[in-house]
Tab-separated table of C-alpha atoms in Angstrom:
chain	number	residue	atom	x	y	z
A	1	UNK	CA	67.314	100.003	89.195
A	2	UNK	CA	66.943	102.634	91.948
A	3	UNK	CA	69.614	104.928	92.780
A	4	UNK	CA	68.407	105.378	96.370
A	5	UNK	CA	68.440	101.730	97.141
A	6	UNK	CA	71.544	100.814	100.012
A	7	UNK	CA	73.342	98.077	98.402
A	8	UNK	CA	73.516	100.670	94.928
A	9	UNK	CA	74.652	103.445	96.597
A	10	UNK	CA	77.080	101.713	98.643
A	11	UNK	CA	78.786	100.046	95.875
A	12	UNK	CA	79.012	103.353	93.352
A	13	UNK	CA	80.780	104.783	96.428
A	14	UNK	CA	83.351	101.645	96.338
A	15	UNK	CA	83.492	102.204	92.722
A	16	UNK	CA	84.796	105.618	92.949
A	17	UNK	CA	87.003	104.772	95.443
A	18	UNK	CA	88.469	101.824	93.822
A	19	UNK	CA	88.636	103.417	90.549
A	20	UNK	CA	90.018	106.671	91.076
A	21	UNK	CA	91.640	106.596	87.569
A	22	UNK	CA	88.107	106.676	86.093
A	23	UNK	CA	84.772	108.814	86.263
A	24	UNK	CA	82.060	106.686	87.446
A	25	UNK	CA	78.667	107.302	85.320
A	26	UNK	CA	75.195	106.315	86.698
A	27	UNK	CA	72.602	104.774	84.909
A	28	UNK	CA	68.983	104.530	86.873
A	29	UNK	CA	66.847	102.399	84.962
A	30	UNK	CA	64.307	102.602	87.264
A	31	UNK	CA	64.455	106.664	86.479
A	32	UNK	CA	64.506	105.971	82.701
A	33	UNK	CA	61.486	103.680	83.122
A	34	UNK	CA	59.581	106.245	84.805
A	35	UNK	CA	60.546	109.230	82.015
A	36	UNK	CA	58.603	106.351	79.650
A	37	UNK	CA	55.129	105.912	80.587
A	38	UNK	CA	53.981	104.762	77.557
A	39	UNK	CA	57.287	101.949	77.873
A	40	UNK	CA	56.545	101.487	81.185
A	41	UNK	CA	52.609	100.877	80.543
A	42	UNK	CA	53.524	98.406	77.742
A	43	UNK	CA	56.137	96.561	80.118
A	44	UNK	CA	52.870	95.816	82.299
A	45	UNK	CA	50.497	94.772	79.681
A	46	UNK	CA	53.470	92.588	78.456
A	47	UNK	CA	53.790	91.468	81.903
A	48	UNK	CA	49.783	90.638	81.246
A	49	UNK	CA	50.390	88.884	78.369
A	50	UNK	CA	52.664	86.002	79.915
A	51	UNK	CA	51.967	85.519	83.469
A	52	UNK	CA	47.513	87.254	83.263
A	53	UNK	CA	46.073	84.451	85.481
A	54	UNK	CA	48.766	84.268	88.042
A	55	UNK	CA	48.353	87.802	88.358
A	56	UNK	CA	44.895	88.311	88.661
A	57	UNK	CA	44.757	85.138	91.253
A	58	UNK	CA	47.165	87.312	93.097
A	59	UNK	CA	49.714	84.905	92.936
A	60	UNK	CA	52.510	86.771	91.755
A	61	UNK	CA	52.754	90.401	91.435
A	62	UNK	CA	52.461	92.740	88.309
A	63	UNK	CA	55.469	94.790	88.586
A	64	UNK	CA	57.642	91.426	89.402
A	65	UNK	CA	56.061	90.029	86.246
A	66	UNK	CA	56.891	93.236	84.179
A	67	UNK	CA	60.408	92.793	84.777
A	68	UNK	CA	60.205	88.925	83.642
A	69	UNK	CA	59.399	89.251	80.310
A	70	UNK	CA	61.236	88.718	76.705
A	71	UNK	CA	59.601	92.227	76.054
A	72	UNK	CA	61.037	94.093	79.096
A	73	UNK	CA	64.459	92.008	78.732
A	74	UNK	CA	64.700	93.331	75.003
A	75	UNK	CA	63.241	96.912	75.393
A	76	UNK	CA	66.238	97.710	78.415
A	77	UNK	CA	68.869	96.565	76.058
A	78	UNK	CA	67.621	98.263	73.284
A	79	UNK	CA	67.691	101.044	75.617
A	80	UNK	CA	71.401	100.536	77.431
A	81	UNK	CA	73.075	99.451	74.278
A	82	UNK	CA	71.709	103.632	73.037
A	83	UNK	CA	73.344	104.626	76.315
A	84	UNK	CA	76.547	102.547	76.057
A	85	UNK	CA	79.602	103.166	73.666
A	86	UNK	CA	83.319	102.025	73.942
A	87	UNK	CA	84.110	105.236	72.995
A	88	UNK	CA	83.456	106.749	76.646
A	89	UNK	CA	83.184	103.517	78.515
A	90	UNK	CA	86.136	101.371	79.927
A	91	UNK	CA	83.660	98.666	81.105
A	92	UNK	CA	80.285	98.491	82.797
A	93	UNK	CA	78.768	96.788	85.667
A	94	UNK	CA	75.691	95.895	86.174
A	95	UNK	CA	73.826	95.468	89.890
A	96	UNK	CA	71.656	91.953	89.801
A	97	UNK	CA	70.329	89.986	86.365
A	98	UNK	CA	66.972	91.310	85.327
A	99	UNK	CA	68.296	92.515	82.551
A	100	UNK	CA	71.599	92.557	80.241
A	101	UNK	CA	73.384	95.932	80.114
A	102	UNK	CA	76.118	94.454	78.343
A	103	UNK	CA	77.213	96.459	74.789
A	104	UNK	CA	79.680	95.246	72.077
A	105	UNK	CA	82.976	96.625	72.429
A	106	UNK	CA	82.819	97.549	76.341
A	107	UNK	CA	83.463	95.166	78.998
A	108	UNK	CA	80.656	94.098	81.049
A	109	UNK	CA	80.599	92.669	84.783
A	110	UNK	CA	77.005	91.617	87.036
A	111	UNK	CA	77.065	91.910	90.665
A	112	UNK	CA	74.448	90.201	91.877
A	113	UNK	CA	72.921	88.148	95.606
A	114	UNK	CA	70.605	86.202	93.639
A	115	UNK	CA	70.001	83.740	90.674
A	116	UNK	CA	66.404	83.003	90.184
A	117	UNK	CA	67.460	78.468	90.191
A	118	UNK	CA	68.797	79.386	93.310
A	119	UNK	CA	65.469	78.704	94.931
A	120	UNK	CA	65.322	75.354	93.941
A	121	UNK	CA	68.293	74.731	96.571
A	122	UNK	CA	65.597	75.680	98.940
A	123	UNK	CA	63.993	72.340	100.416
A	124	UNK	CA	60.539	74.233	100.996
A	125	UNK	CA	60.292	76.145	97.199
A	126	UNK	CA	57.381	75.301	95.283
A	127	UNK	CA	58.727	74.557	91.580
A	128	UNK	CA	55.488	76.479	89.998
A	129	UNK	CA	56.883	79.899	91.150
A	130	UNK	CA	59.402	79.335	89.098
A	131	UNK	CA	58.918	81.949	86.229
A	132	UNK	CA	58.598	80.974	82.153
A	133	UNK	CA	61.278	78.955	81.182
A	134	UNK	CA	62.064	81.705	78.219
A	135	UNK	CA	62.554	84.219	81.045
A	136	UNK	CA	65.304	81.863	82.653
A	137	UNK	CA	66.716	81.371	79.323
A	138	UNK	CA	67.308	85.186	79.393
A	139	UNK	CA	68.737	85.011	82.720
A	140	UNK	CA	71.178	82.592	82.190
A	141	UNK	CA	71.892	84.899	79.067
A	142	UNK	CA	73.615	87.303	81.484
A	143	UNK	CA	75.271	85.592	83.213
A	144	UNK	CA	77.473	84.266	79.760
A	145	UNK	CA	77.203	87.326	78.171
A	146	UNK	CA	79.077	89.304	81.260
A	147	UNK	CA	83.059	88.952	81.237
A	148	UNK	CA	82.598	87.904	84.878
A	149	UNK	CA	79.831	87.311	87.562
A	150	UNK	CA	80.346	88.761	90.564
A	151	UNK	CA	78.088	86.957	93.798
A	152	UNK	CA	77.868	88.076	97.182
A	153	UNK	CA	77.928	84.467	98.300
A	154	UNK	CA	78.821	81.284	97.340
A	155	UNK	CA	75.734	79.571	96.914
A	156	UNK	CA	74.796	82.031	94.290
A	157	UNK	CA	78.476	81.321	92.766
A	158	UNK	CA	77.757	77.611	93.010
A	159	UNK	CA	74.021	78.687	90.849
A	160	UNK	CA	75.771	80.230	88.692
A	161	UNK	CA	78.081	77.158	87.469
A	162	UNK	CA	75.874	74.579	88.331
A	163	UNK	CA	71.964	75.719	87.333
A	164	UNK	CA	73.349	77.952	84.680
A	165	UNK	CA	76.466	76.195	83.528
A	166	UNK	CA	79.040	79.010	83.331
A	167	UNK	CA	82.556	78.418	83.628
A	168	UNK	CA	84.113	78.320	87.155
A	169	UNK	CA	86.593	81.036	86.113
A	170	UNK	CA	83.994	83.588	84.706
A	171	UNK	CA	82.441	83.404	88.484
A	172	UNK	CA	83.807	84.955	91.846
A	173	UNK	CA	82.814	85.802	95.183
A	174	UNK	CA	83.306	89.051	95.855
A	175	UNK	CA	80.902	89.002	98.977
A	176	UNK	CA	79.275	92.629	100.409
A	177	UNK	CA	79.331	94.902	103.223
A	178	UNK	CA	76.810	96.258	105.811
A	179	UNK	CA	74.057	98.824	104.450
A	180	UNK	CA	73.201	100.254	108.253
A	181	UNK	CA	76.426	102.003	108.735
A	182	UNK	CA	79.422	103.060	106.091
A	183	UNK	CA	81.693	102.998	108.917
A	184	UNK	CA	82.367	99.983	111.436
A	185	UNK	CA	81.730	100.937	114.632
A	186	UNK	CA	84.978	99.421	116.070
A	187	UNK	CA	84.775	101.159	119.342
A	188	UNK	CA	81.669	99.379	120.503
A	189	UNK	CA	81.149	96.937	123.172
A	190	UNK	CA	77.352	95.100	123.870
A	191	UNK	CA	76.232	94.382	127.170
A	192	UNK	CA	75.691	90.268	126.661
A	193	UNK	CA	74.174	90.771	129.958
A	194	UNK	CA	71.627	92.401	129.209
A	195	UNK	CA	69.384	89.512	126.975
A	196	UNK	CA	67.975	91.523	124.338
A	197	UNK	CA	67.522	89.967	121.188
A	198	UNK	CA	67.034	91.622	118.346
A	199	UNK	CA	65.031	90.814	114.926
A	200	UNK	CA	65.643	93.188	111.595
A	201	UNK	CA	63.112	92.758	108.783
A	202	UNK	CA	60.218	93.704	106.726
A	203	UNK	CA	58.921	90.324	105.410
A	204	UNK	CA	57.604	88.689	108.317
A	205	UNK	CA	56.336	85.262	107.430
A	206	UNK	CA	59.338	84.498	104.968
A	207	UNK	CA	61.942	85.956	107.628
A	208	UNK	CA	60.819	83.184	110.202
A	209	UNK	CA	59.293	85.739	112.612
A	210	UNK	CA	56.459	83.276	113.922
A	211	UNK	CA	59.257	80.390	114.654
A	212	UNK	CA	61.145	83.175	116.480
A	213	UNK	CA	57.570	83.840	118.718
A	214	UNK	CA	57.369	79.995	119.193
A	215	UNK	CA	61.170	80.235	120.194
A	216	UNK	CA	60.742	83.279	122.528
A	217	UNK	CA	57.958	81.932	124.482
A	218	UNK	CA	60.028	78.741	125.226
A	219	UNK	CA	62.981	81.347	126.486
A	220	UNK	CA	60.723	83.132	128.772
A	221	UNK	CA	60.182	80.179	130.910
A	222	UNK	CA	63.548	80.083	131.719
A	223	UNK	CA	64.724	83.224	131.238
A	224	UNK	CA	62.115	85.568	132.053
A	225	UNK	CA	64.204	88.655	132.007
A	226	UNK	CA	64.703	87.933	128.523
A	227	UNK	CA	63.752	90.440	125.926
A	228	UNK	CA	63.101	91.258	122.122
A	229	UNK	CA	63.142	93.342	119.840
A	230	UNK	CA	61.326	93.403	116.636
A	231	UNK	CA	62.300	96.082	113.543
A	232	UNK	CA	61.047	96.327	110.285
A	233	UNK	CA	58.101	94.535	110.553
A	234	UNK	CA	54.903	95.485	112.273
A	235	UNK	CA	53.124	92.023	113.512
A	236	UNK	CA	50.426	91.680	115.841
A	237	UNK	CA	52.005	90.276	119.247
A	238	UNK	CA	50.587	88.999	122.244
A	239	UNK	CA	53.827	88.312	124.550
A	240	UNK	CA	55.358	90.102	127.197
A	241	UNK	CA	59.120	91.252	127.182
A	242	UNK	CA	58.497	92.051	123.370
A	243	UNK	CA	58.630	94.983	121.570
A	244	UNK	CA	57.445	96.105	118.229
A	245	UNK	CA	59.355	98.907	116.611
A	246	UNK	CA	58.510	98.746	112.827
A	247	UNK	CA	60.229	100.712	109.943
A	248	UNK	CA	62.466	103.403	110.931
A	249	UNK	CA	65.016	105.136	108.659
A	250	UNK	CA	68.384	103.368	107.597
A	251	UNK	CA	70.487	105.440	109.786
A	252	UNK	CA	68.033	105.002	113.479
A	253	UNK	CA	68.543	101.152	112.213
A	254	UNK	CA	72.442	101.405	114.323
A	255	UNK	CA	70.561	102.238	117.468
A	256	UNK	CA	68.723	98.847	118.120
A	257	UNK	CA	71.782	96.803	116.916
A	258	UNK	CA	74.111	98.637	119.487
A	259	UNK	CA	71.698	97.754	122.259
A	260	UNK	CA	71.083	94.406	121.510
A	261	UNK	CA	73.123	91.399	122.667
A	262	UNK	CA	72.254	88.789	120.371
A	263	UNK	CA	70.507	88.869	116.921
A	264	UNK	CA	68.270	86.150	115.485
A	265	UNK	CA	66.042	85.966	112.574
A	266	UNK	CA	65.470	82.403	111.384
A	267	UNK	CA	64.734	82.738	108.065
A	268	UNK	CA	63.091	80.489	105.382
A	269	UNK	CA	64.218	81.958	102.482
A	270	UNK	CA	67.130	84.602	101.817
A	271	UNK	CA	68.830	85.876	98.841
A	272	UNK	CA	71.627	87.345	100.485
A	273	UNK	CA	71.099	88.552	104.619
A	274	UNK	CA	72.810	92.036	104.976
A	275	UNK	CA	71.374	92.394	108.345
A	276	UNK	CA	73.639	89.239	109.288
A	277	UNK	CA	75.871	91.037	107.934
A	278	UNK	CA	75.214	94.209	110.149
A	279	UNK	CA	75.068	92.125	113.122
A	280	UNK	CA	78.852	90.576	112.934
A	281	UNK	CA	79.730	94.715	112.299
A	282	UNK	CA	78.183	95.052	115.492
A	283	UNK	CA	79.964	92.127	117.505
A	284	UNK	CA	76.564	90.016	118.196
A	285	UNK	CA	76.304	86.386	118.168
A	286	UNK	CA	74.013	85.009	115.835
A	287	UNK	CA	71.344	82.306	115.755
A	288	UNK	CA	70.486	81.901	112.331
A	289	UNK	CA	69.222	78.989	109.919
A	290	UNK	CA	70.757	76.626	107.309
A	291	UNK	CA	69.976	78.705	103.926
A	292	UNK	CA	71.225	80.844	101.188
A	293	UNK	CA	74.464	82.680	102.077
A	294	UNK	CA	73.808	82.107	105.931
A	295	UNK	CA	76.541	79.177	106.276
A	296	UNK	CA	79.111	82.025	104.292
A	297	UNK	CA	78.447	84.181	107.345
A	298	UNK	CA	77.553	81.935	109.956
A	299	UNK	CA	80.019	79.344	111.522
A	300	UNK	CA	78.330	77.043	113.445
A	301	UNK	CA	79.623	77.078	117.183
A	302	UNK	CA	81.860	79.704	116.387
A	303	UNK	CA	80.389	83.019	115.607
A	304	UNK	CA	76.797	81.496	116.073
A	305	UNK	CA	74.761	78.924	115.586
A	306	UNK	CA	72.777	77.579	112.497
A	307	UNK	CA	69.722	75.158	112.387
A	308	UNK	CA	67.012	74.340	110.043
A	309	UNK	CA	64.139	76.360	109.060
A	310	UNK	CA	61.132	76.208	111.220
A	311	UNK	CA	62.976	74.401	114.248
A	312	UNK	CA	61.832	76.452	116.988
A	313	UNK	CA	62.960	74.104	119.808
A	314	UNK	CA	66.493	74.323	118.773
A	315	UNK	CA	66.657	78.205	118.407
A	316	UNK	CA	64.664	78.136	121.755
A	317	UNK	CA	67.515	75.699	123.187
A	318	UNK	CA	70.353	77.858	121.202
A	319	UNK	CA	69.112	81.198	122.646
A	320	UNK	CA	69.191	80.071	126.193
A	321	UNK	CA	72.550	78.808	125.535
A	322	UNK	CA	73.986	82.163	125.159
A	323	UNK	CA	71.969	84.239	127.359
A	324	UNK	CA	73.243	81.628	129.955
A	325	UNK	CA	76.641	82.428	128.966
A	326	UNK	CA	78.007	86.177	128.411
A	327	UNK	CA	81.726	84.965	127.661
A	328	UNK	CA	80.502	82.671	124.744
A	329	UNK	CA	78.135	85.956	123.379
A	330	UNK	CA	81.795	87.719	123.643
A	331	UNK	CA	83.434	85.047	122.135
A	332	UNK	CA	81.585	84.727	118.964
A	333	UNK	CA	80.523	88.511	118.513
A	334	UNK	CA	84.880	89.041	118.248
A	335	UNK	CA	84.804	86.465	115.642
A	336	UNK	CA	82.271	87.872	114.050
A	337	UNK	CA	83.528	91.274	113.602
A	338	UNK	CA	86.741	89.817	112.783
A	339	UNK	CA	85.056	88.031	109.786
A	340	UNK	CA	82.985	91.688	108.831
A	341	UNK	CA	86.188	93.555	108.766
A	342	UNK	CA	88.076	90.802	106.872
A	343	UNK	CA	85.157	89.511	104.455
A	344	UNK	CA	82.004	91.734	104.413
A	345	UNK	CA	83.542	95.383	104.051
A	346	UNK	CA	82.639	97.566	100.767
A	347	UNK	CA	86.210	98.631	100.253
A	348	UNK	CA	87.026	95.092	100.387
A	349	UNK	CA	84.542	94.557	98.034
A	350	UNK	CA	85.699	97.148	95.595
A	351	UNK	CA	89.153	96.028	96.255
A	352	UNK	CA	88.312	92.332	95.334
A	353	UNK	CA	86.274	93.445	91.753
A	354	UNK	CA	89.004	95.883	90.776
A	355	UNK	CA	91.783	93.028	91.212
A	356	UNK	CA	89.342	90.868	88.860
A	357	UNK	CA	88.285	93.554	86.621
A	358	UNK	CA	91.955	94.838	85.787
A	359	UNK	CA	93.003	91.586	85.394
A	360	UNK	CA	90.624	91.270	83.031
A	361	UNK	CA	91.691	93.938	81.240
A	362	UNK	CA	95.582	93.188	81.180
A	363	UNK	CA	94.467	89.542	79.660
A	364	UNK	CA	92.923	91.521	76.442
């Protein structure tokens, strides 16, 4: 759903790669949606329908709702299945599990950083966000319908098996790679000296921006030369040696990471992390927290350092650790990129599905 969207363009790039035997087709359902007003209107009074109070109490959003429905769920398939034939189609693959794009004859594969059960892993997750147990029924729908599940991570692998009991074998990890640049930038070299620490994201509450404040004010007692740098997000901040950039295009996004020299964003609540991601591309050590795929990317006290949510002393304490110490910030940022250019690298990741996804095929 949304052509223009990183992670989609990135991997119908690694598809085309990977595949060079085959022509790789595009299917926006976002666009499709939008050529359907009248679909698209009844998707929301649908939405309506199921979740009207929540809504109107502003407790969950419309257009999340709209895509959460048994209507919406049917109506795409419907839709897909008109689009679909295994007369011109070798397989399909899906990005993420709002919907089922699989069609009988062709083979069918979801890529995907999220399961919506997944949340319950998180200590902090109120159960009554959960959505309508016949929309999870749907979801877990996909995941047995697909010949195999592709994660990012293996939390969401672990979801998969555990909170939606498919078999081990129709799940792998395929991982993902960095959305800020297509290339790594293997030349480049931070300054560790320099003690800027950097922050990437729009969603500042659930991104643990305010335990990073409480964090950075704790630094700056000891480390007054200290600084940091916010992007994405546009709080209000009263603090010196801080600086808030707020959105900037994709591409201007490689600028703050190359002059950064360690990044930290303590979040509370993460499907995936590609800006962790971007970080290890980049050769920075990373304080991070004990969530989601975060442990996948993070090794504790070897290319960073993980602690739980909403412990600001021990980021504070972490942080001065590294500033303190140059080498170590060398250290773990070459570890890092050794794991990026091993692990999180789209043509590994289109290397990895196409090994799976042939195999597949040769087992038919």
């Amino acid at each position: 759903m949304g052509t223009a969207i990183p992670a989609n363009e990135r991997l119908a790039d690694v598809l085309r790669q990977s595949f060079p035997e085959y022509t790789v087709d595009i299917i926006d359902l976002g666009q499709i949606l939008k050529e359907r007003p009248v679909l698209h209107a009844s998707c929301l009074l649908a939405a309506l329908i199921d979740y009207g109070p929540d809504i109107l109490a502003r407790r969950r959003s419309l257009r999340a709702c709209a895509m959460r429905t048994r209507f919406f769920f049917e109506q795409v398939k419907k839709l897909l299945r008109s689009k679909i034939s295994p007369e011109r189609y070798a397989f399909s693959i899906q990005i993420q599990s709002l919907f089922d794009g699989g069609c009988p004859g062709v083979r069918h594969y979801v890529y995907t950083d999220h399961t919506h059960l997944a949340n319950l892993y998180y200590k902090d997750f109120d159960r009554s966000q959960l959505y309508k147990q016949a929309w999870i029924d749907l979801e877990r729908s996909v995941y047995h319908n697909a010949d195999k599940v592709f994660t990012r991570s293996s939390n969401v692998s672990r979801s998969v098996i555990e909170q939606y009991g498919c078999p081990p074998n129709q799940v792998a990890c395929v991982y993902a790679g960095s959305n800020a640049t297509t290339t790594r930038p293997d030349d480049h070299q931070p300054d560790y000296s320099k003690g800027n620490i950097l922050f990437v994201g729009l969603d500042w509450e659930r991104k643990g921006g305010p335990t990073l404040l409480q964090a950075f004010r704790k630094v700056l007692e000891k480390r007054p030369d200290a600084s940091l740098t916010l992007v994405g997000c546009t709080p209000e901040v009263d603090i010196p040696q801080c600086k808030v950039v707020g959105r900037v295009p994709l591409e201007d996004v490689n600028r703050y990471y190359r002059e950064a020299s360690i990044f930290c964003m303590p979040t509370h609540l993460e499907p995936f992390g590609i800006v962790f991601v971007e970080a290890l591309t980049y050769k920075l050590p990373i304080v991070a927290t004990t969530i989601g795929a975060l442990p996948d990317i993070v090794a504790d006290g070897v290319n960073g350092y993980l602690l739980e949510p909403g412990d600001s002393e021990g980021i504070a304490s972490r942080l001065l650790e590294l500033l303190e110490d140059p080498d170590k910030c060398r250290r773990f940022g070459e570890k890092g990129f050794e794991l990026a250019c091993d692990r999180y690298d789209w043509q590994r990741v289109g290397e990895r599905m196409r090994e799976h996804i042939l195999r597949g095929s040769a087992s038919r």
